[in-house]
Amino acid sequence: MKTIVSQVYTFSKDNEPCETIQPGEVLKFMTMDCFSNKITGEDVTMNDLDYGYDVANPAAGPVFVEGAEAGDVLVVDIYDIQVADEGTIATDDHCGPLFETTDYRTKKIRISDGMADFNGVKFPIDPMIGVIGTAPDGEDIIDGYVGSHGGNMDNKRITKGARLYFPVRVPGALLQMGDVHAAMGDAELCGTGIEIPAEITVKVSLVKGFELNWPVLETHEKWYVNACAQEYNEALVNASKELQRLLMGVTGWDAVEAYMYMSVQSDVEINQGCKPCEVQLSLRIGTPKLPQFPPLIPQP
């Protein structure tokens, strides 16, 4: 199994691949926390760092996948996420709905036997990948931002056992990932989960010649379309259009029937909504798997 240790701070078609693989290979990605492991104690805050979204969320990679071409879909099965024994929660003074009452503060969180300890309150961790995606075919996108390529989706359901589908827009796809959280609530209200270094084990596969406009997450129970925009309404339209299109493709329903079904069976959930920070609002729309129809996306 190949181990990916190189780190980059942008999704870019010009990034030099650190490894080349064949579809079907299993890889291990070694990731730093979103602060590049620079917050070493509670006496260090984000205000002490030369920190901005251009140096946030380092991602391990990128990996070149042989045979991946524009118009294909890259498939990533998450086999395991192993986290370090200590994570970091760090706030600033300009992120989230309560930003006016928040300052720069750091809290270190111990992880032991699958439990996090917050001021003596212990709860189970559920490690998830915040940043994961493929390279865009246009301008570079920094790892701290989210887009139709994936990136900083901060979807807490991207956990062990999940499968992700990404549009391939450049030769080799150029897969990279990082920004693991030991735990995070939907919306990530103050802009931080339990940020933590991790080892991510995945299998990478390929679906040839299938149109996909936004990343899709598959769990045991549901399909989720992930989309984003600066404002909620636009993000909702982006995700709704893609889910409607995919449903029509497997059910044979027309647009109105698919829309009706979405209204009674699909849930809108906020991945990250910590405005007024400059990161786009990220959301997901989940719909149950339909045993009467084929998978929403062809299987590798």
Short mmCIF file of C-alpha atoms in Angstrom, two decimals:
data_model
loop_
_atom_site.label_atom_id
_atom_site.label_comp_id
_atom_site.label_asym_id
_atom_site.label_seq_id
_atom_site.Cartn_x
_atom_site.Cartn_y
_atom_site.Cartn_z
CA MET A 1 0.00 0.00 0.00
CA LYS A 2 1.37 3.40 -1.00
CA THR A 3 1.56 6.15 1.62
CA ILE A 4 0.97 9.78 0.66
CA VAL A 5 2.85 12.31 2.79
CA SER A 6 3.34 15.34 0.47
CA GLN A 7 1.15 18.34 1.33
CA VAL A 8 -0.29 21.06 -0.90
CA TYR A 9 -2.43 24.11 -0.15
CA THR A 10 -4.32 24.43 -3.44
CA PHE A 11 -6.33 22.25 -5.78
CA SER A 12 -4.63 22.90 -9.10
CA LYS A 13 -4.25 21.27 -12.50
CA ASP A 14 -0.61 22.38 -12.32
CA ASN A 15 0.23 20.57 -9.06
CA GLU A 16 2.93 17.97 -9.59
CA PRO A 17 1.59 14.52 -8.61
CA CYS A 18 3.40 12.95 -5.69
CA GLU A 19 2.28 9.45 -6.70
CA THR A 20 0.71 7.63 -9.67
CA ILE A 21 -1.71 4.77 -9.14
CA GLN A 22 -3.98 2.39 -11.02
CA PRO A 23 -7.74 2.36 -10.38
CA GLY A 24 -8.52 -0.14 -7.62
CA GLU A 25 -5.46 0.62 -5.50
CA VAL A 26 -5.64 1.22 -1.74
CA LEU A 27 -3.73 4.22 -0.36
CA LYS A 28 -2.91 5.77 2.99
CA PHE A 29 -2.94 9.59 3.26
CA MET A 30 -1.00 11.13 6.15
CA THR A 31 -2.60 14.47 7.01
CA MET A 32 -1.81 17.42 9.24
CA ASP A 33 -4.48 19.42 11.05
CA CYS A 34 -5.91 22.54 9.41
CA PHE A 35 -3.30 24.69 11.17
CA SER A 36 -0.41 22.65 9.70
CA ASN A 37 0.20 21.37 13.27
CA LYS A 38 1.45 24.84 14.29
CA ILE A 39 -0.80 25.31 17.33
CA THR A 40 1.32 23.44 19.84
CA GLY A 41 -0.45 24.45 23.06
CA GLU A 42 -3.32 26.46 24.51
CA ASP A 43 -1.04 29.47 24.83
CA VAL A 44 -0.88 29.66 21.01
CA THR A 45 -3.91 31.09 19.18
CA MET A 46 -4.78 31.68 15.54
CA ASN A 47 -3.84 35.32 16.12
CA ASP A 48 -0.25 34.22 16.78
CA LEU A 49 0.01 32.51 13.40
CA ASP A 50 0.53 34.01 9.97
CA TYR A 51 -2.75 32.32 9.16
CA GLY A 52 -5.15 32.80 6.27
CA TYR A 53 -7.18 30.59 4.00
CA ASP A 54 -4.27 30.51 1.54
CA VAL A 55 -2.23 28.53 4.12
CA ALA A 56 -5.12 26.67 5.74
CA ASN A 57 -6.14 23.03 5.50
CA PRO A 58 -3.07 21.36 3.97
CA ALA A 59 -4.06 18.34 1.90
CA ALA A 60 -2.00 15.22 1.29
CA GLY A 61 -1.42 14.60 -2.39
CA PRO A 62 -2.13 15.03 -5.19
CA VAL A 63 -2.36 11.53 -6.61
CA PHE A 64 -2.52 10.89 -10.37
CA VAL A 65 -4.98 8.12 -11.28
CA GLU A 66 -4.08 6.33 -14.50
CA GLY A 67 -6.87 6.39 -17.08
CA ALA A 68 -8.85 9.19 -15.42
CA GLU A 69 -9.98 11.70 -18.03
CA ALA A 70 -12.26 14.72 -18.12
CA GLY A 71 -15.85 13.51 -18.12
CA ASP A 72 -15.15 10.54 -15.84
CA VAL A 73 -16.01 10.12 -12.16
CA LEU A 74 -13.42 9.39 -9.47
CA VAL A 75 -14.71 7.08 -6.73
CA VAL A 76 -13.18 7.11 -3.24
CA ASP A 77 -14.10 4.47 -0.65
CA ILE A 78 -13.11 5.49 2.88
CA TYR A 79 -11.82 2.37 4.60
CA ASP A 80 -10.50 3.94 7.81
CA ILE A 81 -9.65 7.22 9.57
CA GLN A 82 -7.21 6.97 12.49
CA VAL A 83 -6.68 10.17 14.45
CA ALA A 84 -3.98 11.39 16.84
CA ASP A 85 -4.46 11.41 20.61
CA GLU A 86 -4.89 15.18 20.83
CA GLY A 87 -6.89 17.66 18.76
CA THR A 88 -7.34 21.42 18.70
CA ILE A 89 -10.32 23.76 18.83
CA ALA A 90 -9.30 27.32 17.96
CA THR A 91 -11.50 30.34 17.41
CA ASP A 92 -11.02 33.79 15.90
CA ASP A 93 -12.98 37.02 16.12
CA HIS A 94 -14.64 37.03 12.69
CA CYS A 95 -16.20 33.61 12.13
CA GLY A 96 -19.71 32.30 12.74
CA PRO A 97 -23.04 33.79 13.86
CA LEU A 98 -21.68 34.81 17.28
CA PHE A 99 -18.42 36.29 15.99
CA GLU A 100 -19.02 39.60 17.78
CA THR A 101 -18.87 37.84 21.16
CA THR A 102 -15.90 35.61 20.35
CA ASP A 103 -12.15 36.18 20.57
CA TYR A 104 -8.98 34.25 19.80
CA ARG A 105 -8.86 31.20 22.01
CA THR A 106 -7.39 27.68 21.85
CA LYS A 107 -8.50 24.52 23.61
CA LYS A 108 -6.63 21.22 23.39
CA ILE A 109 -8.83 18.12 23.40
CA ARG A 110 -7.51 14.75 24.53
CA ILE A 111 -8.65 11.68 22.63
CA SER A 112 -8.60 8.31 24.41
CA ASP A 113 -10.37 5.02 23.67
CA GLY A 114 -12.51 6.67 21.01
CA MET A 115 -13.70 9.44 23.35
CA ALA A 116 -13.04 13.18 23.35
CA ASP A 117 -12.74 15.09 26.64
CA PHE A 118 -14.11 18.65 26.65
CA ASN A 119 -13.84 20.16 30.16
CA GLY A 120 -14.55 16.75 31.66
CA VAL A 121 -17.50 16.09 29.35
CA LYS A 122 -16.67 12.94 27.36
CA PHE A 123 -18.33 12.01 24.09
CA PRO A 124 -17.52 9.58 21.26
CA ILE A 125 -15.50 10.83 18.34
CA ASP A 126 -16.66 10.32 14.76
CA PRO A 127 -13.67 11.20 12.56
CA MET A 128 -14.54 12.86 9.26
CA ILE A 129 -12.63 14.33 6.32
CA GLY A 130 -13.14 18.07 5.86
CA VAL A 131 -11.16 18.59 2.64
CA ILE A 132 -11.20 16.11 -0.23
CA GLY A 133 -11.52 16.48 -3.98
CA THR A 134 -10.03 16.61 -7.45
CA ALA A 135 -8.35 19.39 -9.41
CA PRO A 136 -10.45 22.00 -11.23
CA ASP A 137 -9.78 22.63 -14.92
CA GLY A 138 -9.75 26.41 -14.45
CA GLU A 139 -8.16 28.63 -11.85
CA ASP A 140 -6.54 27.19 -8.74
CA ILE A 141 -8.77 26.85 -5.66
CA ILE A 142 -7.15 27.04 -2.24
CA ASP A 143 -7.75 24.13 0.13
CA GLY A 144 -9.74 26.33 2.52
CA TYR A 145 -12.44 26.90 -0.10
CA VAL A 146 -15.18 24.61 -1.38
CA GLY A 147 -16.48 24.15 -4.92
CA SER A 148 -17.86 21.77 -7.49
CA HIS A 149 -14.52 19.94 -7.38
CA GLY A 150 -15.02 19.15 -3.67
CA GLY A 151 -12.45 20.84 -1.46
CA ASN A 152 -13.42 22.15 1.98
CA MET A 153 -16.91 20.62 2.02
CA ASP A 154 -16.79 19.98 5.79
CA ASN A 155 -19.48 17.31 5.47
CA LYS A 156 -19.55 15.41 8.75
CA ARG A 157 -20.89 12.30 6.98
CA ILE A 158 -17.60 11.82 5.09
CA THR A 159 -16.53 9.12 7.53
CA LYS A 160 -15.32 5.52 7.59
CA GLY A 161 -17.55 3.37 5.37
CA ALA A 162 -18.69 6.18 3.09
CA ARG A 163 -18.12 6.38 -0.66
CA LEU A 164 -17.50 9.63 -2.55
CA TYR A 165 -17.89 10.46 -6.24
CA PHE A 166 -16.05 13.42 -7.79
CA PRO A 167 -16.12 14.94 -11.27
CA VAL A 168 -12.86 14.38 -13.14
CA ARG A 169 -11.89 17.55 -14.99
CA VAL A 170 -8.17 17.10 -15.65
CA PRO A 171 -6.07 14.11 -16.71
CA GLY A 172 -5.35 11.88 -13.72
CA ALA A 173 -7.99 13.63 -11.56
CA LEU A 174 -5.33 14.71 -9.00
CA LEU A 175 -6.91 13.51 -5.77
CA GLN A 176 -5.94 15.10 -2.45
CA MET A 177 -7.39 15.22 1.07
CA GLY A 178 -6.88 16.57 4.60
CA ASP A 179 -8.48 18.70 7.34
CA VAL A 180 -9.70 15.79 9.44
CA HIS A 181 -11.94 16.47 12.44
CA ALA A 182 -12.27 14.01 15.33
CA ALA A 183 -15.77 15.46 15.77
CA MET A 184 -17.75 18.32 14.25
CA GLY A 185 -21.34 19.51 14.40
CA ASP A 186 -23.35 20.36 11.31
CA ALA A 187 -22.63 23.95 10.18
CA GLU A 188 -19.36 24.06 12.20
CA LEU A 189 -20.77 27.17 13.87
CA CYS A 190 -17.59 28.89 15.05
CA GLY A 191 -15.52 27.58 12.17
CA THR A 192 -13.75 24.78 13.99
CA GLY A 193 -14.19 21.11 14.68
CA ILE A 194 -11.73 19.11 16.74
CA GLU A 195 -8.90 19.69 14.26
CA ILE A 196 -6.51 16.77 14.29
CA PRO A 197 -3.74 14.97 12.36
CA ALA A 198 -4.84 11.66 10.88
CA GLU A 199 -4.12 8.63 8.73
CA ILE A 200 -6.79 8.05 6.07
CA THR A 201 -7.02 4.73 4.22
CA VAL A 202 -9.00 4.77 0.98
CA LYS A 203 -9.59 2.77 -2.18
CA VAL A 204 -9.64 4.76 -5.43
CA SER A 205 -11.71 3.62 -8.41
CA LEU A 206 -13.04 5.05 -11.66
CA VAL A 207 -16.33 5.30 -13.54
CA LYS A 208 -15.83 6.16 -17.19
CA GLY A 209 -17.92 8.64 -19.11
CA PHE A 210 -20.60 9.74 -16.64
CA GLU A 211 -21.74 13.34 -16.20
CA LEU A 212 -21.35 14.61 -12.67
CA ASN A 213 -21.44 18.31 -11.83
CA TRP A 214 -21.09 18.25 -8.02
CA PRO A 215 -19.58 15.77 -5.54
CA VAL A 216 -21.88 12.98 -4.38
CA LEU A 217 -21.60 11.05 -1.11
CA GLU A 218 -23.04 7.55 -0.70
CA THR A 219 -23.73 6.02 2.70
CA HIS A 220 -25.49 2.78 3.61
CA GLU A 221 -28.87 4.54 3.63
CA LYS A 222 -28.66 7.62 1.40
CA TRP A 223 -27.22 9.51 -1.52
CA TYR A 224 -26.11 13.10 -0.82
CA VAL A 225 -25.38 15.81 -3.37
CA ASN A 226 -22.92 18.38 -2.00
CA ALA A 227 -23.03 21.93 -3.33
CA CYS A 228 -22.09 25.45 -2.28
CA ALA A 229 -22.42 29.16 -2.98
CA GLN A 230 -21.88 32.40 -1.12
CA GLU A 231 -25.56 32.48 -0.15
CA TYR A 232 -27.85 29.70 1.05
CA ASN A 233 -30.50 30.04 -1.67
CA GLU A 234 -27.99 29.68 -4.50
CA ALA A 235 -26.33 26.69 -2.84
CA LEU A 236 -29.74 25.07 -2.41
CA VAL A 237 -30.54 25.57 -6.09
CA ASN A 238 -27.19 24.08 -7.13
CA ALA A 239 -27.69 20.93 -5.05
CA SER A 240 -31.38 20.58 -5.95
CA LYS A 241 -30.77 20.77 -9.69
CA GLU A 242 -28.10 18.08 -9.53
CA LEU A 243 -30.15 15.72 -7.37
CA GLN A 244 -33.19 16.22 -9.61
CA ARG A 245 -31.11 15.43 -12.70
CA LEU A 246 -29.61 12.30 -11.16
CA LEU A 247 -32.98 11.05 -9.94
CA MET A 248 -34.55 11.56 -13.36
CA GLY A 249 -31.74 9.54 -14.88
CA VAL A 250 -32.46 6.39 -12.84
CA THR A 251 -36.22 6.62 -12.29
CA GLY A 252 -37.54 7.73 -15.67
CA TRP A 253 -39.63 10.39 -13.89
CA ASP A 254 -39.99 13.84 -15.41
CA ALA A 255 -38.62 16.93 -13.68
CA VAL A 256 -41.80 17.73 -11.75
CA GLU A 257 -42.24 14.17 -10.45
CA ALA A 258 -38.60 14.09 -9.33
CA TYR A 259 -39.05 17.47 -7.64
CA MET A 260 -42.19 16.22 -5.84
CA TYR A 261 -40.32 13.15 -4.62
CA MET A 262 -37.44 15.29 -3.36
CA SER A 263 -39.88 17.45 -1.42
CA VAL A 264 -41.28 14.51 0.53
CA GLN A 265 -38.20 12.30 0.88
CA SER A 266 -35.06 14.47 0.72
CA ASP A 267 -33.47 16.44 3.57
CA VAL A 268 -31.36 19.58 3.32
CA GLU A 269 -28.48 19.67 5.82
CA ILE A 270 -25.84 22.37 6.34
CA ASN A 271 -22.23 21.18 6.14
CA GLN A 272 -20.60 24.49 6.97
CA GLY A 273 -22.36 27.81 7.55
CA CYS A 274 -20.03 29.88 9.68
CA LYS A 275 -20.62 33.22 7.97
CA PRO A 276 -19.45 35.99 7.92
CA CYS A 277 -16.18 34.22 7.05
CA GLU A 278 -15.38 34.28 3.35
CA VAL A 279 -15.75 30.52 2.81
CA GLN A 280 -18.84 29.69 0.79
CA LEU A 281 -21.82 28.10 2.49
CA SER A 282 -21.65 24.32 1.99
CA LEU A 283 -24.69 22.05 2.16
CA ARG A 284 -25.91 18.59 1.24
CA ILE A 285 -29.24 17.17 0.11
CA GLY A 286 -29.78 13.54 1.08
CA THR A 287 -32.27 11.17 -0.50
CA PRO A 288 -32.95 7.53 0.45
CA LYS A 289 -31.60 4.77 -1.73
CA LEU A 290 -34.31 3.34 -3.94
CA PRO A 291 -34.32 -0.47 -4.13
CA GLN A 292 -36.64 -0.27 -7.15
CA PHE A 293 -34.03 1.58 -9.24
CA PRO A 294 -30.33 1.25 -10.10
CA PRO A 295 -27.72 3.26 -8.18
CA LEU A 296 -27.81 7.01 -8.67
CA ILE A 297 -24.31 6.77 -10.13
CA PRO A 298 -22.94 3.71 -12.00
CA GLN A 299 -20.72 1.56 -9.83
CA PRO A 300 -17.01 1.12 -10.54
#
